[in-house]
Amino acid sequence: MELQTKVPLQPADHPIDYQGKVLLLGSCFVENMGYKLNYFQFPQYQNPFGVLFQPLALENLVKRALESSFYQQDEVFCQEGIWRCFDAHSEVRSDDQKTLVELFNQRLRLTRQWVESASHIIITLGTAWVYEHIASQKIVANCHKVPQREFTKNLLSVDTIQSSLENLVSLIGSANPKAKLIFTISPVRHLKDGFMENQQGKSHLITALHHIINGRSVSYFPAYEIMMDELRDYRFYAEDMVHPNALAVDYIWEKFKTVWISSEAYPIMDEVESVRKGLQHRPFNPGSEAHEKFRTSLRAKITYLQERYPFMKFE
Protein backbone atom coordinates (compact mmCIF):
# COMPACT_ATOMS: atom_id res chain seq x y z
CA MET A 1 0.00 0.00 0.00
CA GLU A 2 1.40 3.40 -1.01
CA LEU A 3 0.67 6.06 1.60
CA GLN A 4 2.47 9.00 -0.03
CA THR A 5 2.38 10.85 -3.29
CA LYS A 6 6.00 11.06 -4.43
CA VAL A 7 7.54 13.91 -6.39
CA PRO A 8 9.42 12.29 -9.30
CA LEU A 9 13.18 12.92 -9.25
CA GLN A 10 16.01 12.13 -11.64
CA PRO A 11 19.76 12.20 -10.88
CA ALA A 12 21.48 15.28 -12.28
CA ASP A 13 23.98 15.02 -15.11
CA HIS A 14 26.67 17.06 -13.35
CA PRO A 15 26.29 16.42 -9.60
CA ILE A 16 28.25 17.92 -6.72
CA ASP A 17 31.43 16.14 -5.65
CA TYR A 18 34.44 16.94 -3.49
CA GLN A 19 36.29 18.55 -6.39
CA GLY A 20 33.55 21.17 -6.74
CA LYS A 21 32.63 24.34 -4.87
CA VAL A 22 29.08 25.29 -3.89
CA LEU A 23 27.75 28.83 -3.43
CA LEU A 24 24.36 29.09 -1.70
CA LEU A 25 22.22 32.23 -1.75
CA GLY A 26 18.70 33.03 -0.62
CA SER A 27 16.15 32.21 2.02
CA CYS A 28 16.73 30.34 5.27
CA PHE A 29 16.18 27.00 3.51
CA VAL A 30 19.56 27.62 1.85
CA GLU A 31 21.07 27.52 5.33
CA ASN A 32 19.47 24.11 5.97
CA MET A 33 21.12 22.67 2.86
CA GLY A 34 24.30 24.64 3.51
CA TYR A 35 24.53 23.14 6.98
CA LYS A 36 24.36 19.64 5.50
CA LEU A 37 27.03 20.41 2.90
CA ASN A 38 29.22 21.89 5.62
CA TYR A 39 28.64 18.91 7.89
CA PHE A 40 29.92 16.59 5.16
CA GLN A 41 32.83 18.96 4.48
CA PHE A 42 31.97 19.98 0.92
CA PRO A 43 33.63 23.30 -0.02
CA GLN A 44 30.79 25.81 0.31
CA TYR A 45 29.99 29.45 1.04
CA GLN A 46 26.56 30.69 1.97
CA ASN A 47 24.61 33.92 2.32
CA PRO A 48 27.35 36.57 2.71
CA PHE A 49 24.65 39.19 3.41
CA GLY A 50 22.62 36.83 5.57
CA VAL A 51 19.25 35.40 4.60
CA LEU A 52 17.75 37.14 1.55
CA PHE A 53 14.14 36.30 0.79
CA GLN A 54 13.21 37.99 -2.48
CA PRO A 55 14.76 37.94 -5.98
CA LEU A 56 15.59 41.65 -6.29
CA ALA A 57 17.80 41.43 -3.19
CA LEU A 58 19.67 38.47 -4.65
CA GLU A 59 20.12 40.20 -7.99
CA ASN A 60 21.46 43.28 -6.20
CA LEU A 61 24.02 41.24 -4.23
CA VAL A 62 25.40 39.41 -7.27
CA LYS A 63 25.37 42.53 -9.47
CA ARG A 64 27.25 44.63 -6.93
CA ALA A 65 29.74 41.84 -6.29
CA LEU A 66 30.54 41.26 -9.95
CA GLU A 67 30.69 44.99 -10.74
CA SER A 68 32.78 45.74 -7.62
CA SER A 69 30.19 48.33 -6.65
CA PHE A 70 31.46 48.80 -3.12
CA TYR A 71 29.44 50.24 -0.26
CA GLN A 72 29.87 53.77 1.00
CA GLN A 73 29.23 55.05 4.51
CA ASP A 74 25.98 56.78 3.51
CA GLU A 75 24.48 53.39 2.57
CA VAL A 76 24.32 52.20 6.16
CA PHE A 77 22.25 53.66 8.99
CA CYS A 78 22.31 53.65 12.77
CA GLN A 79 19.44 52.15 14.73
CA GLU A 80 19.61 52.20 18.54
CA GLY A 81 23.40 52.31 18.45
CA ILE A 82 23.75 49.51 15.88
CA TRP A 83 24.73 50.10 12.25
CA ARG A 84 22.74 48.21 9.61
CA CYS A 85 22.08 48.17 5.86
CA PHE A 86 18.79 47.72 4.04
CA ASP A 87 20.54 45.36 1.56
CA ALA A 88 21.33 42.75 4.20
CA HIS A 89 19.83 40.67 6.98
CA SER A 90 19.83 41.99 10.55
CA GLU A 91 22.53 39.49 11.54
CA VAL A 92 25.03 41.45 9.42
CA ARG A 93 25.57 44.48 11.65
CA SER A 94 28.17 46.35 13.69
CA ASP A 95 28.44 48.96 16.41
CA ASP A 96 30.84 50.89 14.16
CA GLN A 97 29.91 52.44 10.81
CA LYS A 98 33.29 52.07 9.13
CA THR A 99 33.64 48.45 10.30
CA LEU A 100 30.28 47.53 8.81
CA VAL A 101 31.07 49.13 5.45
CA GLU A 102 34.39 47.29 5.34
CA LEU A 103 32.62 44.03 6.21
CA PHE A 104 30.15 44.47 3.35
CA ASN A 105 32.91 45.21 0.87
CA GLN A 106 34.99 42.26 2.05
CA ARG A 107 31.98 39.99 1.54
CA LEU A 108 31.32 41.48 -1.90
CA ARG A 109 34.86 40.48 -2.88
CA LEU A 110 34.35 36.97 -1.51
CA THR A 111 31.01 36.69 -3.29
CA ARG A 112 32.64 37.64 -6.58
CA GLN A 113 35.36 35.02 -6.06
CA TRP A 114 32.79 32.34 -5.34
CA VAL A 115 30.49 33.28 -8.24
CA GLU A 116 33.46 33.14 -10.59
CA SER A 117 34.80 29.82 -9.28
CA ALA A 118 31.80 27.82 -8.05
CA SER A 119 30.92 24.57 -9.78
CA HIS A 120 27.33 24.82 -8.46
CA ILE A 121 25.25 27.79 -7.31
CA ILE A 122 22.08 27.08 -5.32
CA ILE A 123 19.55 29.91 -5.13
CA THR A 124 16.42 29.63 -2.98
CA LEU A 125 13.56 32.10 -3.38
CA GLY A 126 11.34 32.71 -0.37
CA THR A 127 8.75 35.36 -1.19
CA ALA A 128 7.55 37.75 -3.88
CA TRP A 129 6.40 40.34 -1.35
CA VAL A 130 8.74 43.30 -1.00
CA TYR A 131 8.98 46.50 1.03
CA GLU A 132 9.91 49.83 -0.56
CA HIS A 133 11.55 52.42 1.66
CA ILE A 134 9.51 55.56 1.03
CA ALA A 135 12.28 58.10 1.69
CA SER A 136 14.86 56.45 -0.58
CA GLN A 137 12.36 54.83 -3.00
CA LYS A 138 14.45 51.67 -2.73
CA ILE A 139 13.18 48.11 -2.35
CA VAL A 140 14.90 46.69 0.70
CA ALA A 141 16.11 43.20 1.55
CA ASN A 142 15.17 43.61 5.22
CA CYS A 143 13.23 46.27 7.13
CA HIS A 144 15.22 45.81 10.37
CA LYS A 145 12.07 46.60 12.38
CA VAL A 146 12.11 50.19 11.17
CA PRO A 147 8.53 51.53 11.66
CA GLN A 148 6.06 50.15 9.11
CA ARG A 149 4.92 53.65 8.15
CA GLU A 150 8.29 54.21 6.46
CA PHE A 151 7.59 51.48 3.86
CA THR A 152 5.04 50.47 1.29
CA LYS A 153 4.39 46.77 0.76
CA ASN A 154 4.04 45.41 -2.77
CA LEU A 155 3.75 42.08 -4.56
CA LEU A 156 6.27 41.69 -7.36
CA SER A 157 4.62 40.81 -10.66
CA VAL A 158 5.57 37.63 -12.49
CA ASP A 159 7.15 39.76 -15.23
CA THR A 160 9.27 41.70 -12.72
CA ILE A 161 10.46 38.50 -11.04
CA GLN A 162 11.20 36.88 -14.40
CA SER A 163 13.22 39.92 -15.53
CA SER A 164 15.19 39.94 -12.27
CA LEU A 165 15.96 36.21 -12.49
CA GLU A 166 16.99 36.54 -16.13
CA ASN A 167 19.40 39.30 -15.11
CA LEU A 168 20.73 37.13 -12.30
CA VAL A 169 21.26 34.12 -14.58
CA SER A 170 22.91 36.32 -17.21
CA LEU A 171 25.26 37.92 -14.68
CA ILE A 172 26.36 34.54 -13.35
CA GLY A 173 26.63 33.06 -16.84
CA SER A 174 28.90 35.87 -18.00
CA ALA A 175 31.16 35.51 -14.97
CA ASN A 176 31.19 31.71 -14.80
CA PRO A 177 29.58 29.93 -17.76
CA LYS A 178 30.49 26.50 -16.34
CA ALA A 179 28.56 26.94 -13.09
CA LYS A 180 25.44 24.79 -12.66
CA LEU A 181 22.54 26.89 -11.37
CA ILE A 182 20.06 25.14 -9.10
CA PHE A 183 16.94 27.08 -8.14
CA THR A 184 14.52 26.09 -5.41
CA ILE A 185 11.44 27.61 -3.82
CA SER A 186 11.68 27.70 -0.05
CA PRO A 187 9.16 25.46 1.74
CA VAL A 188 9.07 27.99 4.60
CA ARG A 189 5.66 29.68 4.68
CA HIS A 190 5.75 33.47 5.01
CA LEU A 191 2.60 33.73 7.10
CA LYS A 192 3.47 37.21 8.34
CA ASP A 193 2.41 38.32 4.87
CA GLY A 194 -0.89 36.48 5.35
CA PHE A 195 -2.10 32.99 4.43
CA MET A 196 -3.51 33.89 1.02
CA GLU A 197 -0.68 36.34 0.40
CA ASN A 198 1.89 33.60 1.06
CA GLN A 199 0.29 31.36 -1.56
CA GLN A 200 0.03 34.24 -3.99
CA GLY A 201 3.69 35.14 -3.52
CA LYS A 202 4.86 31.53 -3.93
CA SER A 203 2.79 31.15 -7.09
CA HIS A 204 4.40 34.26 -8.62
CA LEU A 205 7.86 32.90 -7.84
CA ILE A 206 7.09 29.45 -9.26
CA THR A 207 5.54 30.85 -12.44
CA ALA A 208 8.41 33.27 -13.10
CA LEU A 209 11.05 30.68 -12.29
CA HIS A 210 9.63 28.09 -14.66
CA HIS A 211 9.55 30.68 -17.44
CA ILE A 212 13.31 31.12 -17.18
CA ILE A 213 14.05 27.41 -16.76
CA ASN A 214 12.45 26.53 -20.09
CA GLY A 215 15.14 26.63 -22.76
CA ARG A 216 17.96 27.51 -20.36
CA SER A 217 20.67 25.47 -18.67
CA VAL A 218 19.08 26.15 -15.30
CA SER A 219 17.85 23.40 -12.98
CA TYR A 220 15.01 23.27 -10.46
CA PHE A 221 14.95 21.18 -7.31
CA PRO A 222 11.39 20.74 -5.95
CA ALA A 223 12.00 21.33 -2.23
CA TYR A 224 8.71 23.24 -1.93
CA GLU A 225 6.74 20.50 -3.69
CA ILE A 226 8.32 17.77 -1.56
CA MET A 227 7.33 19.62 1.60
CA MET A 228 3.80 20.33 0.39
CA ASP A 229 3.03 16.95 -1.21
CA GLU A 230 5.19 14.31 0.46
CA LEU A 231 5.34 15.81 3.96
CA ARG A 232 1.83 17.19 4.23
CA ASP A 233 1.59 16.79 8.00
CA TYR A 234 2.27 19.22 10.86
CA ARG A 235 4.57 16.68 12.52
CA PHE A 236 7.14 17.78 9.92
CA TYR A 237 7.03 21.41 11.08
CA ALA A 238 8.90 23.17 13.86
CA GLU A 239 7.07 24.61 16.84
CA ASP A 240 6.29 27.81 14.93
CA MET A 241 4.29 25.71 12.42
CA VAL A 242 6.07 27.59 9.64
CA HIS A 243 9.59 26.20 9.26
CA PRO A 244 10.38 22.56 8.40
CA ASN A 245 11.67 20.71 11.46
CA ALA A 246 14.89 18.67 11.61
CA LEU A 247 13.13 15.52 10.38
CA ALA A 248 11.77 17.33 7.33
CA VAL A 249 15.14 18.91 6.59
CA ASP A 250 16.79 15.47 6.78
CA TYR A 251 14.14 14.05 4.46
CA ILE A 252 14.54 16.78 1.84
CA TRP A 253 18.33 16.57 2.13
CA GLU A 254 18.18 12.85 1.32
CA LYS A 255 16.10 13.69 -1.75
CA PHE A 256 18.57 16.40 -2.74
CA LYS A 257 21.42 13.97 -2.23
CA THR A 258 19.94 11.42 -4.66
CA VAL A 259 19.65 14.13 -7.33
CA TRP A 260 22.58 16.47 -6.81
CA ILE A 261 25.32 14.64 -4.86
CA SER A 262 27.58 12.34 -6.85
CA SER A 263 27.29 8.72 -5.74
CA GLU A 264 31.10 8.59 -5.86
CA ALA A 265 31.10 11.04 -2.94
CA TYR A 266 28.95 8.80 -0.71
CA PRO A 267 31.84 6.73 0.75
CA ILE A 268 33.74 9.93 1.58
CA MET A 269 30.63 11.37 3.22
CA ASP A 270 30.41 8.22 5.35
CA GLU A 271 34.03 8.67 6.41
CA VAL A 272 33.44 12.32 7.28
CA GLU A 273 30.35 11.42 9.31
CA SER A 274 32.31 8.73 11.15
CA VAL A 275 34.89 11.35 12.14
CA ARG A 276 32.17 13.84 13.14
CA LYS A 277 30.55 11.29 15.43
CA GLY A 278 33.93 10.23 16.79
CA LEU A 279 34.75 13.82 17.75
CA GLN A 280 31.44 14.07 19.62
CA HIS A 281 32.07 10.85 21.53
CA ARG A 282 32.33 11.26 25.31
CA PRO A 283 34.20 8.33 26.92
CA PHE A 284 33.27 6.72 30.22
CA ASN A 285 36.95 6.18 31.01
CA PRO A 286 39.16 8.79 29.27
CA GLY A 287 42.39 7.27 30.56
CA SER A 288 41.74 3.74 29.38
CA GLU A 289 43.79 1.89 26.79
CA ALA A 290 40.64 1.34 24.72
CA HIS A 291 39.96 5.06 24.55
CA GLU A 292 43.56 5.80 23.57
CA LYS A 293 43.25 3.31 20.70
CA PHE A 294 39.99 4.99 19.68
CA ARG A 295 41.70 8.42 19.62
CA THR A 296 44.63 7.08 17.62
CA SER A 297 42.25 5.55 15.07
CA LEU A 298 40.29 8.81 14.86
CA ARG A 299 43.43 10.88 14.28
CA ALA A 300 44.44 8.47 11.52
CA LYS A 301 41.05 8.91 9.82
CA ILE A 302 41.35 12.70 10.01
CA THR A 303 44.89 12.63 8.61
CA TYR A 304 43.79 10.35 5.78
CA LEU A 305 40.91 12.65 4.81
CA GLN A 306 42.94 15.85 5.05
CA GLU A 307 45.76 14.42 2.93
CA ARG A 308 43.22 13.74 0.16
CA TYR A 309 41.09 16.85 0.77
CA PRO A 310 43.22 19.61 2.38
CA PHE A 311 40.19 21.95 2.64
CA MET A 312 38.56 19.73 5.28
CA LYS A 313 38.71 21.14 8.79
CA PHE A 314 37.88 19.13 11.91
CA GLU A 315 37.79 20.63 15.37
CSV table of C-alpha atoms in Angstrom, one decimal:
chain,number,residue,atom,x,y,z
A,1,MET,CA,0.0,0.0,0.0
A,2,GLU,CA,1.4,3.4,-1.0
A,3,LEU,CA,0.7,6.1,1.6
A,4,GLN,CA,2.5,9.0,0.0
A,5,THR,CA,2.4,10.9,-3.3
A,6,LYS,CA,6.0,11.1,-4.4
A,7,VAL,CA,7.5,13.9,-6.4
A,8,PRO,CA,9.4,12.3,-9.3
A,9,LEU,CA,13.2,12.9,-9.2
A,10,GLN,CA,16.0,12.1,-11.6
A,11,PRO,CA,19.8,12.2,-10.9
A,12,ALA,CA,21.5,15.3,-12.3
A,13,ASP,CA,24.0,15.0,-15.1
A,14,HIS,CA,26.7,17.1,-13.3
A,15,PRO,CA,26.3,16.4,-9.6
A,16,ILE,CA,28.3,17.9,-6.7
A,17,ASP,CA,31.4,16.1,-5.6
A,18,TYR,CA,34.4,16.9,-3.5
A,19,GLN,CA,36.3,18.6,-6.4
A,20,GLY,CA,33.5,21.2,-6.7
A,21,LYS,CA,32.6,24.3,-4.9
A,22,VAL,CA,29.1,25.3,-3.9
A,23,LEU,CA,27.7,28.8,-3.4
A,24,LEU,CA,24.4,29.1,-1.7
A,25,LEU,CA,22.2,32.2,-1.8
A,26,GLY,CA,18.7,33.0,-0.6
A,27,SER,CA,16.2,32.2,2.0
A,28,CYS,CA,16.7,30.3,5.3
A,29,PHE,CA,16.2,27.0,3.5
A,30,VAL,CA,19.6,27.6,1.8
A,31,GLU,CA,21.1,27.5,5.3
A,32,ASN,CA,19.5,24.1,6.0
A,33,MET,CA,21.1,22.7,2.9
A,34,GLY,CA,24.3,24.6,3.5
A,35,TYR,CA,24.5,23.1,7.0
A,36,LYS,CA,24.4,19.6,5.5
A,37,LEU,CA,27.0,20.4,2.9
A,38,ASN,CA,29.2,21.9,5.6
A,39,TYR,CA,28.6,18.9,7.9
A,40,PHE,CA,29.9,16.6,5.2
A,41,GLN,CA,32.8,19.0,4.5
A,42,PHE,CA,32.0,20.0,0.9
A,43,PRO,CA,33.6,23.3,0.0
A,44,GLN,CA,30.8,25.8,0.3
A,45,TYR,CA,30.0,29.4,1.0
A,46,GLN,CA,26.6,30.7,2.0
A,47,ASN,CA,24.6,33.9,2.3
A,48,PRO,CA,27.3,36.6,2.7
A,49,PHE,CA,24.7,39.2,3.4
A,50,GLY,CA,22.6,36.8,5.6
A,51,VAL,CA,19.3,35.4,4.6
A,52,LEU,CA,17.7,37.1,1.6
A,53,PHE,CA,14.1,36.3,0.8
A,54,GLN,CA,13.2,38.0,-2.5
A,55,PRO,CA,14.8,37.9,-6.0
A,56,LEU,CA,15.6,41.6,-6.3
A,57,ALA,CA,17.8,41.4,-3.2
A,58,LEU,CA,19.7,38.5,-4.6
A,59,GLU,CA,20.1,40.2,-8.0
A,60,ASN,CA,21.5,43.3,-6.2
A,61,LEU,CA,24.0,41.2,-4.2
A,62,VAL,CA,25.4,39.4,-7.3
A,63,LYS,CA,25.4,42.5,-9.5
A,64,ARG,CA,27.2,44.6,-6.9
A,65,ALA,CA,29.7,41.8,-6.3
A,66,LEU,CA,30.5,41.3,-10.0
A,67,GLU,CA,30.7,45.0,-10.7
A,68,SER,CA,32.8,45.7,-7.6
A,69,SER,CA,30.2,48.3,-6.6
A,70,PHE,CA,31.5,48.8,-3.1
A,71,TYR,CA,29.4,50.2,-0.3
A,72,GLN,CA,29.9,53.8,1.0
A,73,GLN,CA,29.2,55.0,4.5
A,74,ASP,CA,26.0,56.8,3.5
A,75,GLU,CA,24.5,53.4,2.6
A,76,VAL,CA,24.3,52.2,6.2
A,77,PHE,CA,22.2,53.7,9.0
A,78,CYS,CA,22.3,53.6,12.8
A,79,GLN,CA,19.4,52.1,14.7
A,80,GLU,CA,19.6,52.2,18.5
A,81,GLY,CA,23.4,52.3,18.5
A,82,ILE,CA,23.7,49.5,15.9
A,83,TRP,CA,24.7,50.1,12.2
A,84,ARG,CA,22.7,48.2,9.6
A,85,CYS,CA,22.1,48.2,5.9
A,86,PHE,CA,18.8,47.7,4.0
A,87,ASP,CA,20.5,45.4,1.6
A,88,ALA,CA,21.3,42.7,4.2
A,89,HIS,CA,19.8,40.7,7.0
A,90,SER,CA,19.8,42.0,10.5
A,91,GLU,CA,22.5,39.5,11.5
A,92,VAL,CA,25.0,41.5,9.4
A,93,ARG,CA,25.6,44.5,11.7
A,94,SER,CA,28.2,46.3,13.7
A,95,ASP,CA,28.4,49.0,16.4
A,96,ASP,CA,30.8,50.9,14.2
A,97,GLN,CA,29.9,52.4,10.8
A,98,LYS,CA,33.3,52.1,9.1
A,99,THR,CA,33.6,48.5,10.3
A,100,LEU,CA,30.3,47.5,8.8
A,101,VAL,CA,31.1,49.1,5.4
A,102,GLU,CA,34.4,47.3,5.3
A,103,LEU,CA,32.6,44.0,6.2
A,104,PHE,CA,30.1,44.5,3.3
A,105,ASN,CA,32.9,45.2,0.9
A,106,GLN,CA,35.0,42.3,2.1
A,107,ARG,CA,32.0,40.0,1.5
A,108,LEU,CA,31.3,41.5,-1.9
A,109,ARG,CA,34.9,40.5,-2.9
A,110,LEU,CA,34.3,37.0,-1.5
A,111,THR,CA,31.0,36.7,-3.3
A,112,ARG,CA,32.6,37.6,-6.6
A,113,GLN,CA,35.4,35.0,-6.1
A,114,TRP,CA,32.8,32.3,-5.3
A,115,VAL,CA,30.5,33.3,-8.2
A,116,GLU,CA,33.5,33.1,-10.6
A,117,SER,CA,34.8,29.8,-9.3
A,118,ALA,CA,31.8,27.8,-8.1
A,119,SER,CA,30.9,24.6,-9.8
A,120,HIS,CA,27.3,24.8,-8.5
A,121,ILE,CA,25.2,27.8,-7.3
A,122,ILE,CA,22.1,27.1,-5.3
A,123,ILE,CA,19.5,29.9,-5.1
A,124,THR,CA,16.4,29.6,-3.0
A,125,LEU,CA,13.6,32.1,-3.4
A,126,GLY,CA,11.3,32.7,-0.4
A,127,THR,CA,8.7,35.4,-1.2
A,128,ALA,CA,7.6,37.8,-3.9
A,129,TRP,CA,6.4,40.3,-1.4
A,130,VAL,CA,8.7,43.3,-1.0
A,131,TYR,CA,9.0,46.5,1.0
A,132,GLU,CA,9.9,49.8,-0.6
A,133,HIS,CA,11.5,52.4,1.7
A,134,ILE,CA,9.5,55.6,1.0
A,135,ALA,CA,12.3,58.1,1.7
A,136,SER,CA,14.9,56.5,-0.6
A,137,GLN,CA,12.4,54.8,-3.0
A,138,LYS,CA,14.5,51.7,-2.7
A,139,ILE,CA,13.2,48.1,-2.3
A,140,VAL,CA,14.9,46.7,0.7
A,141,ALA,CA,16.1,43.2,1.6
A,142,ASN,CA,15.2,43.6,5.2
A,143,CYS,CA,13.2,46.3,7.1
A,144,HIS,CA,15.2,45.8,10.4
A,145,LYS,CA,12.1,46.6,12.4
A,146,VAL,CA,12.1,50.2,11.2
A,147,PRO,CA,8.5,51.5,11.7
A,148,GLN,CA,6.1,50.2,9.1
A,149,ARG,CA,4.9,53.6,8.1
A,150,GLU,CA,8.3,54.2,6.5
A,151,PHE,CA,7.6,51.5,3.9
A,152,THR,CA,5.0,50.5,1.3
A,153,LYS,CA,4.4,46.8,0.8
A,154,ASN,CA,4.0,45.4,-2.8
A,155,LEU,CA,3.7,42.1,-4.6
A,156,LEU,CA,6.3,41.7,-7.4
A,157,SER,CA,4.6,40.8,-10.7
A,158,VAL,CA,5.6,37.6,-12.5
A,159,ASP,CA,7.2,39.8,-15.2
A,160,THR,CA,9.3,41.7,-12.7
A,161,ILE,CA,10.5,38.5,-11.0
A,162,GLN,CA,11.2,36.9,-14.4
A,163,SER,CA,13.2,39.9,-15.5
A,164,SER,CA,15.2,39.9,-12.3
A,165,LEU,CA,16.0,36.2,-12.5
A,166,GLU,CA,17.0,36.5,-16.1
A,167,ASN,CA,19.4,39.3,-15.1
A,168,LEU,CA,20.7,37.1,-12.3
A,169,VAL,CA,21.3,34.1,-14.6
A,170,SER,CA,22.9,36.3,-17.2
A,171,LEU,CA,25.3,37.9,-14.7
A,172,ILE,CA,26.4,34.5,-13.4
A,173,GLY,CA,26.6,33.1,-16.8
A,174,SER,CA,28.9,35.9,-18.0
A,175,ALA,CA,31.2,35.5,-15.0
A,176,ASN,CA,31.2,31.7,-14.8
A,177,PRO,CA,29.6,29.9,-17.8
A,178,LYS,CA,30.5,26.5,-16.3
A,179,ALA,CA,28.6,26.9,-13.1
A,180,LYS,CA,25.4,24.8,-12.7
A,181,LEU,CA,22.5,26.9,-11.4
A,182,ILE,CA,20.1,25.1,-9.1
A,183,PHE,CA,16.9,27.1,-8.1
A,184,THR,CA,14.5,26.1,-5.4
A,185,ILE,CA,11.4,27.6,-3.8
A,186,SER,CA,11.7,27.7,0.0
A,187,PRO,CA,9.2,25.5,1.7
A,188,VAL,CA,9.1,28.0,4.6
A,189,ARG,CA,5.7,29.7,4.7
A,190,HIS,CA,5.7,33.5,5.0
A,191,LEU,CA,2.6,33.7,7.1
A,192,LYS,CA,3.5,37.2,8.3
A,193,ASP,CA,2.4,38.3,4.9
A,194,GLY,CA,-0.9,36.5,5.3
A,195,PHE,CA,-2.1,33.0,4.4
A,196,MET,CA,-3.5,33.9,1.0
A,197,GLU,CA,-0.7,36.3,0.4
A,198,ASN,CA,1.9,33.6,1.1
A,199,GLN,CA,0.3,31.4,-1.6
A,200,GLN,CA,0.0,34.2,-4.0
A,201,GLY,CA,3.7,35.1,-3.5
A,202,LYS,CA,4.9,31.5,-3.9
A,203,SER,CA,2.8,31.2,-7.1
A,204,HIS,CA,4.4,34.3,-8.6
A,205,LEU,CA,7.9,32.9,-7.8
A,206,ILE,CA,7.1,29.4,-9.3
A,207,THR,CA,5.5,30.9,-12.4
A,208,ALA,CA,8.4,33.3,-13.1
A,209,LEU,CA,11.1,30.7,-12.3
A,210,HIS,CA,9.6,28.1,-14.7
A,211,HIS,CA,9.5,30.7,-17.4
A,212,ILE,CA,13.3,31.1,-17.2
A,213,ILE,CA,14.1,27.4,-16.8
A,214,ASN,CA,12.5,26.5,-20.1
A,215,GLY,CA,15.1,26.6,-22.8
A,216,ARG,CA,18.0,27.5,-20.4
A,217,SER,CA,20.7,25.5,-18.7
A,218,VAL,CA,19.1,26.2,-15.3
A,219,SER,CA,17.8,23.4,-13.0
A,220,TYR,CA,15.0,23.3,-10.5
A,221,PHE,CA,15.0,21.2,-7.3
A,222,PRO,CA,11.4,20.7,-6.0
A,223,ALA,CA,12.0,21.3,-2.2
A,224,TYR,CA,8.7,23.2,-1.9
A,225,GLU,CA,6.7,20.5,-3.7
A,226,ILE,CA,8.3,17.8,-1.6
A,227,MET,CA,7.3,19.6,1.6
A,228,MET,CA,3.8,20.3,0.4
A,229,ASP,CA,3.0,16.9,-1.2
A,230,GLU,CA,5.2,14.3,0.5
A,231,LEU,CA,5.3,15.8,4.0
A,232,ARG,CA,1.8,17.2,4.2
A,233,ASP,CA,1.6,16.8,8.0
A,234,TYR,CA,2.3,19.2,10.9
A,235,ARG,CA,4.6,16.7,12.5
A,236,PHE,CA,7.1,17.8,9.9
A,237,TYR,CA,7.0,21.4,11.1
A,238,ALA,CA,8.9,23.2,13.9
A,239,GLU,CA,7.1,24.6,16.8
A,240,ASP,CA,6.3,27.8,14.9
A,241,MET,CA,4.3,25.7,12.4
A,242,VAL,CA,6.1,27.6,9.6
A,243,HIS,CA,9.6,26.2,9.3
A,244,PRO,CA,10.4,22.6,8.4
A,245,ASN,CA,11.7,20.7,11.5
A,246,ALA,CA,14.9,18.7,11.6
A,247,LEU,CA,13.1,15.5,10.4
A,248,ALA,CA,11.8,17.3,7.3
A,249,VAL,CA,15.1,18.9,6.6
A,250,ASP,CA,16.8,15.5,6.8
A,251,TYR,CA,14.1,14.0,4.5
A,252,ILE,CA,14.5,16.8,1.8
A,253,TRP,CA,18.3,16.6,2.1
A,254,GLU,CA,18.2,12.8,1.3
A,255,LYS,CA,16.1,13.7,-1.7
A,256,PHE,CA,18.6,16.4,-2.7
A,257,LYS,CA,21.4,14.0,-2.2
A,258,THR,CA,19.9,11.4,-4.7
A,259,VAL,CA,19.6,14.1,-7.3
A,260,TRP,CA,22.6,16.5,-6.8
A,261,ILE,CA,25.3,14.6,-4.9
A,262,SER,CA,27.6,12.3,-6.8
A,263,SER,CA,27.3,8.7,-5.7
A,264,GLU,CA,31.1,8.6,-5.9
A,265,ALA,CA,31.1,11.0,-2.9
A,266,TYR,CA,29.0,8.8,-0.7
A,267,PRO,CA,31.8,6.7,0.7
A,268,ILE,CA,33.7,9.9,1.6
A,269,MET,CA,30.6,11.4,3.2
A,270,ASP,CA,30.4,8.2,5.3
A,271,GLU,CA,34.0,8.7,6.4
A,272,VAL,CA,33.4,12.3,7.3
A,273,GLU,CA,30.4,11.4,9.3
A,274,SER,CA,32.3,8.7,11.2
A,275,VAL,CA,34.9,11.4,12.1
A,276,ARG,CA,32.2,13.8,13.1
A,277,LYS,CA,30.5,11.3,15.4
A,278,GLY,CA,33.9,10.2,16.8
A,279,LEU,CA,34.7,13.8,17.7
A,280,GLN,CA,31.4,14.1,19.6
A,281,HIS,CA,32.1,10.9,21.5
A,282,ARG,CA,32.3,11.3,25.3
A,283,PRO,CA,34.2,8.3,26.9
A,284,PHE,CA,33.3,6.7,30.2
A,285,ASN,CA,36.9,6.2,31.0
A,286,PRO,CA,39.2,8.8,29.3
A,287,GLY,CA,42.4,7.3,30.6
A,288,SER,CA,41.7,3.7,29.4
A,289,GLU,CA,43.8,1.9,26.8
A,290,ALA,CA,40.6,1.3,24.7
A,291,HIS,CA,40.0,5.1,24.5
A,292,GLU,CA,43.6,5.8,23.6
A,293,LYS,CA,43.2,3.3,20.7
A,294,PHE,CA,40.0,5.0,19.7
A,295,ARG,CA,41.7,8.4,19.6
A,296,THR,CA,44.6,7.1,17.6
A,297,SER,CA,42.3,5.6,15.1
A,298,LEU,CA,40.3,8.8,14.9
A,299,ARG,CA,43.4,10.9,14.3
A,300,ALA,CA,44.4,8.5,11.5
A,301,LYS,CA,41.0,8.9,9.8
A,302,ILE,CA,41.4,12.7,10.0
A,303,THR,CA,44.9,12.6,8.6
A,304,TYR,CA,43.8,10.3,5.8
A,305,LEU,CA,40.9,12.6,4.8
A,306,GLN,CA,42.9,15.9,5.0
A,307,GLU,CA,45.8,14.4,2.9
A,308,ARG,CA,43.2,13.7,0.2
A,309,TYR,CA,41.1,16.8,0.8
A,310,PRO,CA,43.2,19.6,2.4
A,311,PHE,CA,40.2,21.9,2.6
A,312,MET,CA,38.6,19.7,5.3
A,313,LYS,CA,38.7,21.1,8.8
A,314,PHE,CA,37.9,19.1,11.9
A,315,GLU,CA,37.8,20.6,15.4
